[in-house]
Coordinates of C-alpha atoms in Angstrom, one line a residue:
M160 CA -0.3 0.3 -0.1
K161 CA 1.5 3.5 -0.9
D162 CA 3.1 5.1 1.6
S163 CA 2.2 8.3 3.3
L164 CA 5.9 9.9 3.5
D165 CA 7.9 9.6 0.7
T166 CA 11.4 11.6 -0.8
T167 CA 9.6 11.1 -4.2
N168 CA 6.5 13.3 -2.9
N169 CA 5.6 16.6 -2.1
A170 CA 7.1 19.1 0.5
A171 CA 5.6 17.9 4.0
G172 CA 4.2 20.9 5.3
R173 CA 1.0 18.8 7.1
G174 CA 2.8 17.8 10.0
A175 CA 1.0 20.1 12.4
R176 CA -2.6 18.9 10.9
P177 CA -2.7 15.5 13.1
T178 CA -2.8 17.7 16.3
E179 CA -6.7 18.4 15.4
A180 CA -8.1 15.6 16.7
A181 CA -5.7 15.1 20.2
D182 CA -6.5 18.5 20.9
S183 CA -9.6 18.9 21.2
A184 CA -10.8 14.5 21.6
L185 CA -10.3 15.4 25.6
E186 CA -12.5 18.7 26.7
E187 CA -12.9 18.7 30.0
L188 CA -17.2 18.6 31.1
D189 CA -17.9 21.1 33.5
G190 CA -21.9 21.1 33.0
L191 CA -24.4 22.8 30.9
V192 CA -24.3 25.8 29.2
E193 CA -27.2 28.2 28.4
I194 CA -28.1 28.7 25.0
S195 CA -31.2 29.8 22.9
Q196 CA -34.4 28.0 23.7
A197 CA -35.8 27.7 20.2
E198 CA -37.8 24.4 19.7
P199 CA -37.1 21.5 18.2
L200 CA -36.7 20.9 14.5
A201 CA -39.8 19.1 13.2
P202 CA -38.7 16.0 11.5
D203 CA -38.1 15.9 7.8
Q204 CA -41.3 15.5 6.8
N205 CA -40.3 14.8 2.8
R206 CA -38.5 11.4 3.4
L207 CA -39.7 7.7 3.1
T208 CA -38.9 6.9 7.0
L209 CA -40.2 4.2 9.2
S210 CA -39.0 5.5 12.5
D211 CA -42.5 4.3 14.2
T212 CA -41.7 1.9 16.9
H213 CA -44.4 -0.7 15.0
K214 CA -43.3 -0.2 11.4
W215 CA -39.7 -0.6 12.5
V216 CA -40.4 -3.8 14.4
W217 CA -41.9 -4.7 11.0
V218 CA -39.0 -3.6 8.6
Q219 CA -36.8 -5.8 11.0
F220 CA -38.8 -9.3 10.7
L221 CA -38.8 -8.6 6.6
F222 CA -35.4 -8.0 6.2
F223 CA -35.0 -11.4 9.0
A224 CA -37.6 -13.2 7.0
F225 CA -36.3 -12.4 3.7
Q226 CA -32.7 -13.2 4.6
L227 CA -33.8 -16.5 6.5
A228 CA -36.3 -17.9 3.4
L229 CA -32.6 -17.0 1.4
D230 CA -30.8 -18.7 3.4
L231 CA -33.2 -21.6 3.3
G232 CA -32.3 -22.2 -0.5
S233 CA -28.9 -21.7 -0.6
I234 CA -28.4 -24.1 1.9
V235 CA -30.7 -26.8 0.6
G236 CA -29.3 -25.9 -2.9
G237 CA -25.8 -26.4 -1.5
F238 CA -27.0 -29.7 0.3
L239 CA -28.5 -31.2 -3.2
S240 CA -25.4 -29.7 -5.8
A241 CA -23.1 -31.5 -3.0
Y242 CA -25.0 -35.0 -3.5
W243 CA -25.6 -34.6 -7.2
L244 CA -21.5 -33.7 -7.9
R245 CA -20.3 -37.0 -5.6
R246 CA -23.2 -39.1 -7.6
H247 CA -22.0 -38.6 -10.5
I248 CA -18.2 -37.6 -10.1
Q249 CA -16.1 -40.9 -8.6
V250 CA -13.9 -39.1 -6.6
G251 CA -12.7 -41.1 -3.1
G252 CA -13.9 -44.1 -4.2
F253 CA -17.2 -45.9 -4.6
F254 CA -20.3 -43.8 -3.7
I255 CA -22.3 -45.3 -1.4
D256 CA -25.8 -44.2 -1.3
F257 CA -28.3 -42.9 1.5
Q258 CA -31.2 -45.2 2.0
P259 CA -33.9 -43.6 0.0
A260 CA -36.6 -43.4 3.4
N261 CA -33.7 -41.5 5.3
Y262 CA -33.5 -38.7 2.5
N263 CA -35.8 -36.2 3.8
V264 CA -34.8 -36.8 7.5
I265 CA -31.5 -36.2 7.1
L266 CA -31.8 -32.9 5.0
L267 CA -34.5 -31.4 7.6
L268 CA -32.3 -31.7 10.4
S269 CA -29.1 -30.9 8.4
T270 CA -30.8 -27.8 7.2
G271 CA -31.9 -27.1 10.8
S272 CA -28.7 -27.4 11.9
I273 CA -26.9 -24.6 10.0
L274 CA -29.6 -22.4 10.4
A275 CA -29.5 -23.0 14.2
A276 CA -25.3 -22.2 13.5
F277 CA -26.2 -19.2 12.2
Y278 CA -28.9 -17.9 14.5
N279 CA -25.9 -18.8 17.3
K280 CA -23.1 -16.6 15.6
G281 CA -25.3 -13.8 14.9
L282 CA -25.9 -13.5 11.1
Y283 CA -29.2 -12.6 11.6
R284 CA -28.3 -9.3 13.5
L285 CA -29.5 -6.6 11.1
K286 CA -26.2 -5.4 11.0
R287 CA -24.9 -1.7 9.5
G288 CA -21.4 -1.5 7.7
Y289 CA -19.8 -4.9 9.0
S290 CA -17.3 -6.5 6.9
K291 CA -18.0 -8.7 4.2
I292 CA -14.2 -10.6 5.2
D293 CA -16.3 -10.9 8.7
E294 CA -19.1 -12.2 7.1
F295 CA -17.4 -15.2 5.3
Y296 CA -15.7 -16.1 8.1
R297 CA -18.6 -16.1 9.8
L298 CA -20.2 -18.2 8.3
S299 CA -17.5 -20.6 7.0
A300 CA -17.5 -21.0 11.5
A301 CA -21.1 -21.9 11.7
T302 CA -21.4 -23.6 8.6
F303 CA -18.9 -26.3 9.8
L304 CA -20.4 -26.2 13.7
G305 CA -23.9 -26.5 11.7
L306 CA -22.7 -29.7 9.7
V307 CA -20.9 -31.8 12.5
L308 CA -24.1 -31.0 14.9
A309 CA -26.0 -32.4 12.0
V310 CA -23.8 -35.4 11.1
F311 CA -24.2 -36.1 15.6
L312 CA -28.2 -35.5 15.2
N313 CA -29.0 -37.9 12.5
S314 CA -27.1 -40.7 13.8
C315 CA -29.1 -40.4 17.2
L316 CA -31.9 -40.5 15.6
L317 CA -31.2 -42.7 12.8
G318 CA -29.0 -44.8 14.5
P319 CA -27.2 -47.5 12.0
T320 CA -29.0 -47.3 8.9
F321 CA -27.3 -43.4 8.9
Q322 CA -24.0 -43.4 6.3
Y323 CA -22.5 -40.5 5.3
S324 CA -20.1 -39.6 2.6
R325 CA -17.2 -37.5 4.1
I326 CA -16.6 -36.3 0.7
I327 CA -20.3 -34.9 0.3
L328 CA -19.6 -33.0 3.6
V329 CA -16.8 -31.1 2.3
Y330 CA -18.5 -30.1 -0.7
S331 CA -21.9 -29.3 1.2
F332 CA -19.1 -27.0 3.2
I333 CA -17.7 -25.6 -0.3
L334 CA -20.9 -25.3 -1.7
I335 CA -22.9 -23.9 1.1
T336 CA -20.9 -21.7 2.5
G337 CA -20.4 -20.4 -1.5
L338 CA -24.1 -20.0 -2.2
T339 CA -24.6 -18.1 1.2
L340 CA -22.2 -15.5 1.1
L341 CA -23.4 -15.3 -2.7
V342 CA -27.2 -14.5 -1.9
R343 CA -26.1 -12.5 1.1
L344 CA -24.1 -10.0 -1.0
I345 CA -27.1 -9.2 -3.4
F346 CA -29.5 -8.9 -0.4
G347 CA -27.3 -6.8 1.4
A348 CA -26.7 -4.8 -1.9
L349 CA -30.3 -4.4 -2.3
V350 CA -30.8 -3.0 1.4
A351 CA -28.3 -0.7 1.4
F352 CA -30.1 0.6 -1.6
L353 CA -33.3 0.7 0.3
R354 CA -31.6 2.5 3.3
R355 CA -30.4 6.0 0.5
L356 CA -33.8 6.1 -0.4
G357 CA -34.2 6.5 3.5
I358 CA -36.3 3.2 4.4
A359 CA -35.4 1.5 7.7
Q360 CA -33.2 4.6 8.4
V361 CA -31.8 5.2 11.9
R362 CA -31.8 8.9 13.2
I363 CA -29.0 9.5 15.7
L364 CA -28.5 12.5 18.1
I365 CA -25.8 13.5 19.2
V366 CA -25.0 14.8 23.1
G367 CA -21.5 16.6 22.5
A368 CA -19.9 18.8 19.7
S369 CA -16.0 18.3 19.7
E370 CA -14.2 16.6 17.0
A371 CA -15.2 12.8 17.6
T372 CA -18.6 14.3 16.6
N373 CA -17.3 15.7 13.4
R374 CA -15.4 12.6 12.5
I375 CA -18.8 10.4 13.1
G376 CA -21.0 13.1 11.0
K377 CA -18.5 12.6 7.9
R378 CA -18.3 8.5 8.4
V379 CA -22.4 9.1 8.2
Q380 CA -22.1 11.4 5.3
S381 CA -19.4 9.3 3.8
S382 CA -21.9 6.0 3.9
P383 CA -25.4 6.9 2.9
D384 CA -25.9 2.4 2.4
L385 CA -25.3 2.6 6.1
G386 CA -28.5 3.8 6.4
Y387 CA -27.5 6.3 9.5
L388 CA -29.5 10.2 9.8
I389 CA -27.4 12.6 12.0
V390 CA -30.6 14.7 12.8
G391 CA -28.4 17.2 15.5
T392 CA -26.2 17.9 18.5
V393 CA -27.2 18.3 22.1
C394 CA -24.8 21.1 24.0
D395 CA -23.3 18.9 26.8
K396 CA -21.4 22.5 28.5
T397 CA -21.9 24.5 31.7
G398 CA -20.8 27.1 33.7
H399 CA -19.4 27.9 29.9
P400 CA -19.1 32.0 29.1
H401 CA -20.1 31.3 26.0
K402 CA -23.0 29.1 23.7
C403 CA -21.5 25.9 22.5
E404 CA -21.2 25.8 18.7
P405 CA -22.9 23.7 16.3
V406 CA -20.7 21.3 14.3
P407 CA -20.8 22.3 10.9
G408 CA -23.6 20.2 8.7
M409 CA -25.6 19.3 12.2
P410 CA -28.4 21.6 13.8
L411 CA -28.2 22.4 17.8
L412 CA -31.4 21.4 19.1
G413 CA -31.1 22.7 22.5
H414 CA -29.1 21.3 26.3
L415 CA -28.8 18.4 28.2
D416 CA -31.9 19.2 30.1
R417 CA -34.3 19.5 26.9
L418 CA -33.0 15.9 25.9
P419 CA -35.9 13.4 26.8
E420 CA -37.7 16.2 24.9
I421 CA -35.8 16.5 22.0
I422 CA -35.6 12.6 21.7
Q423 CA -39.3 12.4 21.6
A424 CA -39.4 15.2 18.9
Q425 CA -36.8 14.3 16.5
K426 CA -38.7 10.5 16.9
V427 CA -34.7 9.2 17.6
D428 CA -33.9 5.6 17.3
E429 CA -30.2 6.0 18.7
L430 CA -28.5 8.6 20.6
I431 CA -24.6 9.0 20.7
I432 CA -22.6 10.2 23.4
T433 CA -19.1 11.7 22.4
A434 CA -19.1 14.1 26.2
S435 CA -15.4 13.9 26.4
G436 CA -13.9 14.4 30.2
S437 CA -17.2 13.5 31.4
S438 CA -17.1 11.5 34.9
Q439 CA -19.1 8.5 36.0
E440 CA -22.2 9.9 37.5
Q441 CA -22.2 12.5 34.5
L442 CA -22.7 9.9 31.9
F443 CA -25.0 8.0 34.4
D444 CA -27.0 10.9 34.6
L445 CA -26.8 11.3 30.8
V446 CA -28.2 7.6 30.4
A447 CA -30.6 7.8 33.2
L448 CA -32.4 10.6 31.4
C449 CA -33.3 8.0 28.7
D450 CA -34.5 4.8 30.7
D451 CA -38.5 5.8 30.1
L452 CA -37.7 6.7 25.7
P453 CA -37.2 3.8 23.5
V454 CA -33.4 5.2 22.1
N455 CA -30.2 2.9 22.4
V456 CA -27.8 5.0 24.1
R457 CA -23.8 4.5 23.1
I458 CA -21.2 6.0 24.2
Y459 CA -17.9 7.0 21.7
P460 CA -14.7 5.6 23.5
E461 CA -13.0 8.6 23.2
A462 CA -15.1 9.9 26.3
F463 CA -11.8 7.3 27.7
Q464 CA -8.3 8.6 27.3
L465 CA -6.5 5.2 26.7
V466 CA -9.1 3.7 24.2
T467 CA -7.4 4.1 20.6
T468 CA -10.7 3.1 18.6
N469 CA -14.2 3.0 17.9
E470 CA -14.4 -0.6 19.4
V471 CA -13.4 -1.7 22.9
T472 CA -13.4 -5.4 24.6
I473 CA -15.4 -6.3 27.5
S474 CA -13.9 -9.0 29.5
P475 CA -15.3 -11.0 32.4
L476 CA -13.6 -11.2 36.1
T477 CA -15.3 -14.0 38.4
G478 CA -18.5 -12.3 36.9
L479 CA -17.3 -8.5 36.7
P480 CA -17.7 -7.1 33.6
L481 CA -14.0 -5.3 32.6
V482 CA -13.8 -2.3 29.2
S483 CA -10.4 -3.8 27.8
V484 CA -8.4 -0.2 26.9
K485 CA -5.5 -2.0 26.3
D486 CA -3.9 -5.7 25.3
V487 CA -0.9 -6.3 23.8
A488 CA -1.5 -9.3 21.5
L489 CA 1.9 -9.7 20.0
R490 CA 3.7 -11.1 21.7
G491 CA 5.3 -14.5 23.0
V492 CA 3.9 -17.4 20.8
N493 CA 1.8 -15.1 18.9
R494 CA 5.8 -12.8 17.4
V495 CA 6.5 -16.7 16.2
I496 CA 3.7 -17.3 13.7
K497 CA 3.8 -14.1 12.6
R498 CA 7.3 -14.1 11.3
V499 CA 6.8 -17.6 9.9
M500 CA 3.6 -16.5 8.2
D501 CA 6.0 -13.7 7.1
I502 CA 8.0 -15.7 5.5
T503 CA 5.8 -18.0 3.7
I504 CA 4.2 -15.6 2.4
S505 CA 6.7 -13.2 1.0
A506 CA 8.5 -16.3 0.3
L507 CA 6.2 -18.0 -2.3
V508 CA 5.2 -14.1 -3.8
L509 CA 9.1 -13.7 -4.7
V510 CA 8.4 -16.7 -6.3
M511 CA 5.3 -16.0 -8.2
L512 CA 5.9 -12.6 -9.2
S513 CA 9.2 -12.9 -10.2
P514 CA 8.6 -12.4 -14.0
L515 CA 6.5 -9.4 -13.3
M516 CA 9.0 -7.8 -11.3
L517 CA 11.9 -8.3 -13.2
F518 CA 9.5 -7.0 -16.2
V519 CA 8.5 -3.7 -14.3
A520 CA 12.7 -3.3 -13.7
I521 CA 13.2 -3.9 -17.4
M522 CA 10.7 -1.6 -18.2
I523 CA 11.8 1.7 -15.5
K524 CA 15.1 1.2 -16.6
L525 CA 14.4 1.5 -20.6
S526 CA 11.9 4.6 -19.7
D527 CA 14.4 6.2 -18.1
P528 CA 18.3 4.6 -18.6
N529 CA 19.4 7.6 -16.3
G530 CA 17.6 6.6 -13.0
P531 CA 17.8 3.8 -10.9
V532 CA 15.2 0.6 -10.6
F533 CA 14.9 0.9 -6.9
F534 CA 14.6 3.9 -4.5
T535 CA 15.8 3.6 -1.7
Q536 CA 14.9 5.1 2.1
Q537 CA 15.9 5.2 5.5
R538 CA 12.5 4.4 7.4
V539 CA 11.7 3.8 11.5
G540 CA 10.6 0.3 12.3
L541 CA 10.6 -1.9 15.1
D542 CA 12.1 0.0 18.2
G543 CA 12.7 3.1 16.1
K544 CA 15.5 1.6 14.5
P545 CA 16.5 2.7 11.3
F546 CA 15.8 -0.2 8.6
T547 CA 16.2 0.7 4.8
I548 CA 13.2 0.5 2.7
L549 CA 13.1 -0.7 -1.2
K550 CA 10.4 0.4 -3.8
F551 CA 10.6 0.3 -7.6
R552 CA 11.3 4.0 -8.4
S553 CA 8.0 5.7 -10.2
M554 CA 9.4 9.5 -9.7
R555 CA 12.2 11.4 -12.0
I556 CA 15.5 11.1 -11.0
L557 CA 15.3 15.3 -10.3
A558 CA 12.1 15.0 -8.2
D559 CA 14.2 12.4 -5.7
K560 CA 16.3 15.4 -5.4
A561 CA 13.5 17.3 -3.3
Q562 CA 12.8 17.9 -0.1
A563 CA 11.1 14.3 1.7
G564 CA 6.7 14.9 1.7
W565 CA 3.5 13.8 0.9
T566 CA 2.1 12.6 -2.3
T567 CA -0.6 14.0 -4.1
A568 CA -3.6 12.3 -6.6
N569 CA -1.9 13.4 -9.9
D570 CA 1.8 14.0 -8.6
P571 CA 3.5 15.7 -11.2
R572 CA 6.7 14.3 -10.9
R573 CA 5.4 10.5 -11.5
T574 CA 7.0 9.1 -15.0
R575 CA 4.6 7.3 -17.4
L576 CA 4.8 4.2 -15.7
G577 CA 5.1 5.5 -12.5
R578 CA 1.5 6.0 -12.7
F579 CA 0.8 2.5 -13.5
I580 CA 2.6 0.8 -11.3
R581 CA 1.9 3.6 -8.2
R582 CA -2.0 2.8 -9.7
F583 CA -1.7 -1.0 -8.6
S584 CA 1.2 -0.6 -6.1
L585 CA 3.7 -2.8 -8.0
D586 CA 6.2 -0.4 -6.8
E587 CA 5.8 -1.8 -3.4
L588 CA 6.2 -5.1 -4.3
P589 CA 10.4 -5.2 -3.2
Q590 CA 9.6 -4.6 -0.1
F591 CA 8.9 -8.2 0.5
I592 CA 12.5 -8.3 -0.1
N593 CA 12.7 -6.3 3.8
V594 CA 10.3 -8.9 4.6
L595 CA 12.1 -11.9 4.1
L596 CA 15.4 -10.0 5.6
G597 CA 13.0 -9.0 9.5
D598 CA 13.0 -5.7 9.2
M599 CA 9.3 -5.6 7.8
S600 CA 6.2 -7.6 8.3
I601 CA 3.7 -7.9 5.9
V602 CA 1.2 -6.2 7.6
G603 CA 2.0 -3.3 10.4
P604 CA 2.1 -0.3 10.8
R605 CA 3.5 2.0 7.5
P606 CA 7.4 3.5 8.0
E607 CA 7.7 6.8 8.1
Q608 CA 10.7 8.7 8.2
E609 CA 13.2 9.8 11.1
K610 CA 12.4 14.0 10.9
F611 CA 8.7 13.2 10.6
V612 CA 8.8 10.3 13.8
E613 CA 9.9 13.2 15.7
Q614 CA 7.4 15.7 14.3
F615 CA 4.6 13.4 15.1
S616 CA 6.0 12.0 18.6
Q617 CA 5.4 15.1 19.9
S618 CA 2.0 16.3 19.0
I619 CA 0.3 12.6 18.6
P620 CA -1.0 11.6 22.0
R621 CA 1.2 7.4 21.8
Y622 CA 2.1 7.4 18.4
M623 CA 6.0 5.6 19.5
R624 CA 3.6 3.2 20.6
R625 CA 3.0 1.8 16.9
H626 CA 7.3 1.3 16.7
K627 CA 6.7 -1.8 19.4
E628 CA 5.9 -3.8 16.3
K629 CA 7.5 -4.2 12.7
A630 CA 6.5 -1.8 9.8
G631 CA 4.4 -3.3 7.5
I632 CA 3.7 -3.2 4.1
T633 CA 0.1 -2.8 4.2
G634 CA -2.1 -2.2 7.6
W635 CA -5.1 -1.6 8.6
A636 CA -5.4 2.0 8.4
Q637 CA -4.2 1.7 4.6
V638 CA -7.5 -0.8 3.7
N639 CA -9.0 1.4 5.6
G640 CA -8.8 4.7 3.0
L641 CA -6.5 6.2 5.1
R642 CA -3.4 6.7 2.9
G643 CA -1.5 9.5 1.8
D644 CA -2.8 13.2 2.4
T645 CA -4.6 11.9 5.2
S646 CA -5.2 12.8 9.0
I647 CA -2.1 11.5 10.7
A648 CA -4.0 11.4 13.9
E649 CA -6.5 9.1 12.6
R650 CA -4.0 6.7 11.3
T651 CA -1.9 6.4 14.4
R652 CA -5.5 5.1 16.4
Y653 CA -5.5 2.5 13.6
D654 CA -2.9 1.5 14.0
L655 CA -2.8 1.1 17.6
Y656 CA -5.9 -0.7 17.3
Y657 CA -3.9 -3.4 15.2
V658 CA -1.0 -3.9 17.6
E659 CA -3.3 -4.1 20.9
N660 CA -5.5 -6.7 18.9
W661 CA -3.5 -8.2 16.6
S662 CA -4.4 -12.3 15.6
V663 CA -4.2 -14.4 12.2
L664 CA -8.1 -13.9 11.2
F665 CA -7.3 -10.2 11.3
D666 CA -3.9 -10.2 9.6
L667 CA -5.6 -12.7 6.5
K668 CA -8.6 -10.0 6.7
I669 CA -6.0 -7.2 5.9
I670 CA -4.4 -9.1 3.3
L671 CA -7.1 -9.7 1.6
K672 CA -8.9 -6.3 1.8
T673 CA -5.4 -5.0 0.4
I674 CA -5.8 -7.1 -2.5
L675 CA -9.7 -5.6 -2.9
V676 CA -7.9 -2.2 -2.8
V677 CA -5.4 -2.3 -5.3
F678 CA -7.8 -4.0 -7.9
T679 CA -11.1 -1.9 -6.6
D680 CA -9.4 2.0 -5.8
K681 CA -9.8 4.2 -8.3
N682 CA -8.2 7.0 -6.5
A683 CA -4.6 4.7 -5.7
Y684 CA -2.0 7.0 -6.4

């Protein structure tokens, strides 16, 4: 994935930008401030709205019913296809057919088992903004568990008359998972279209007018298919000499003493609290205001100074729930596992793509005979130690002498070939050599230059924590669109989330998302 910094890029004049979120995110909460007592805005009557409680329940039920019917058809279709393949393609020995009397029982129990596993894995919750790769993981796990349960139940019910083929089970697993995923993707696209029309839209009210509120607003506005509508904000300050300033694009509807009235008038479905610096008592009071209202309450975790992302985990301690805000995942045996993955994958990539890399190298030399094939630069890696990063050169040779800076879209210093290789991230391929040498990992925080690391470490909280792990060719921030000229503060939050929540599946998810981004992101540069 693209570096945020490159010696072939433009000047680094944006170094001060990352402090914006950090400076205002944790402002003290003193109470309530006097603002104008205007009546709450009336709900927009011109859009398709289903916020009425009964209508909302029916919409959820219809979505669930359609999803269940589609899953049922996919499961039955997968079973029948697996049976047909096993019967007509002789793989794994002679096929022993089921007893005809048992067909319907086997199909019924197997289908019911898989549907029960789907429900247990939370695959029938009305989700918004979920990852397709996470959906694939859950579908695969649920299908496997359902098949195991089906074999157990059929064996118990049918006894010795039940005979099953292991190859049919393998076929069933592949076909059911594939068909269900395909159908769910199509259904998800339809649901997203309906949400863009305003159907099943969730109306959100935000408490607090901070950088966190602005960040939530940008996410909602950039993803209309999620079906969220921010109706406005509520001021959370008191004892302040001047009134709360509204967040651009979000009307300021009042202050906290009118919160229940505003929720009812605006038909709010979810309340998000971003009140930075709130005490425990203040948060309890905020939630208590909504006890008698049919509204979901969520707390954006920037109210907690140590949280690095918009997701936290709940872990039990002898029955007591604890909020985990930091968990060092990459240590001990996990480091060994990650290193083995890095060596295996990078070696395979270098062997398989060596003809492509040779072709790119030759084309670079032919297009600019006076320049080198590789671009090298000192970057900061594990524990703050410098290393030399390798890339295919994509800029004109004169640009290499320019001051280091940010890559910009349509950068005029790129060569004609450079535009192509950067569009498909081919310039990053030599970094797999860095991975083999142990300087980098395939997945991790993107490495920066020393002078920028020094600058960001002074302005971004916990920035140096990202250097406790190896730098990566791609990372969680990059696959979420934080590449090139984007906020360093936001990028750091994603990097820290990755460092503190590492897993093998998480790495595989990022690798898969990277491949998708390379071929689908038209804004790559």
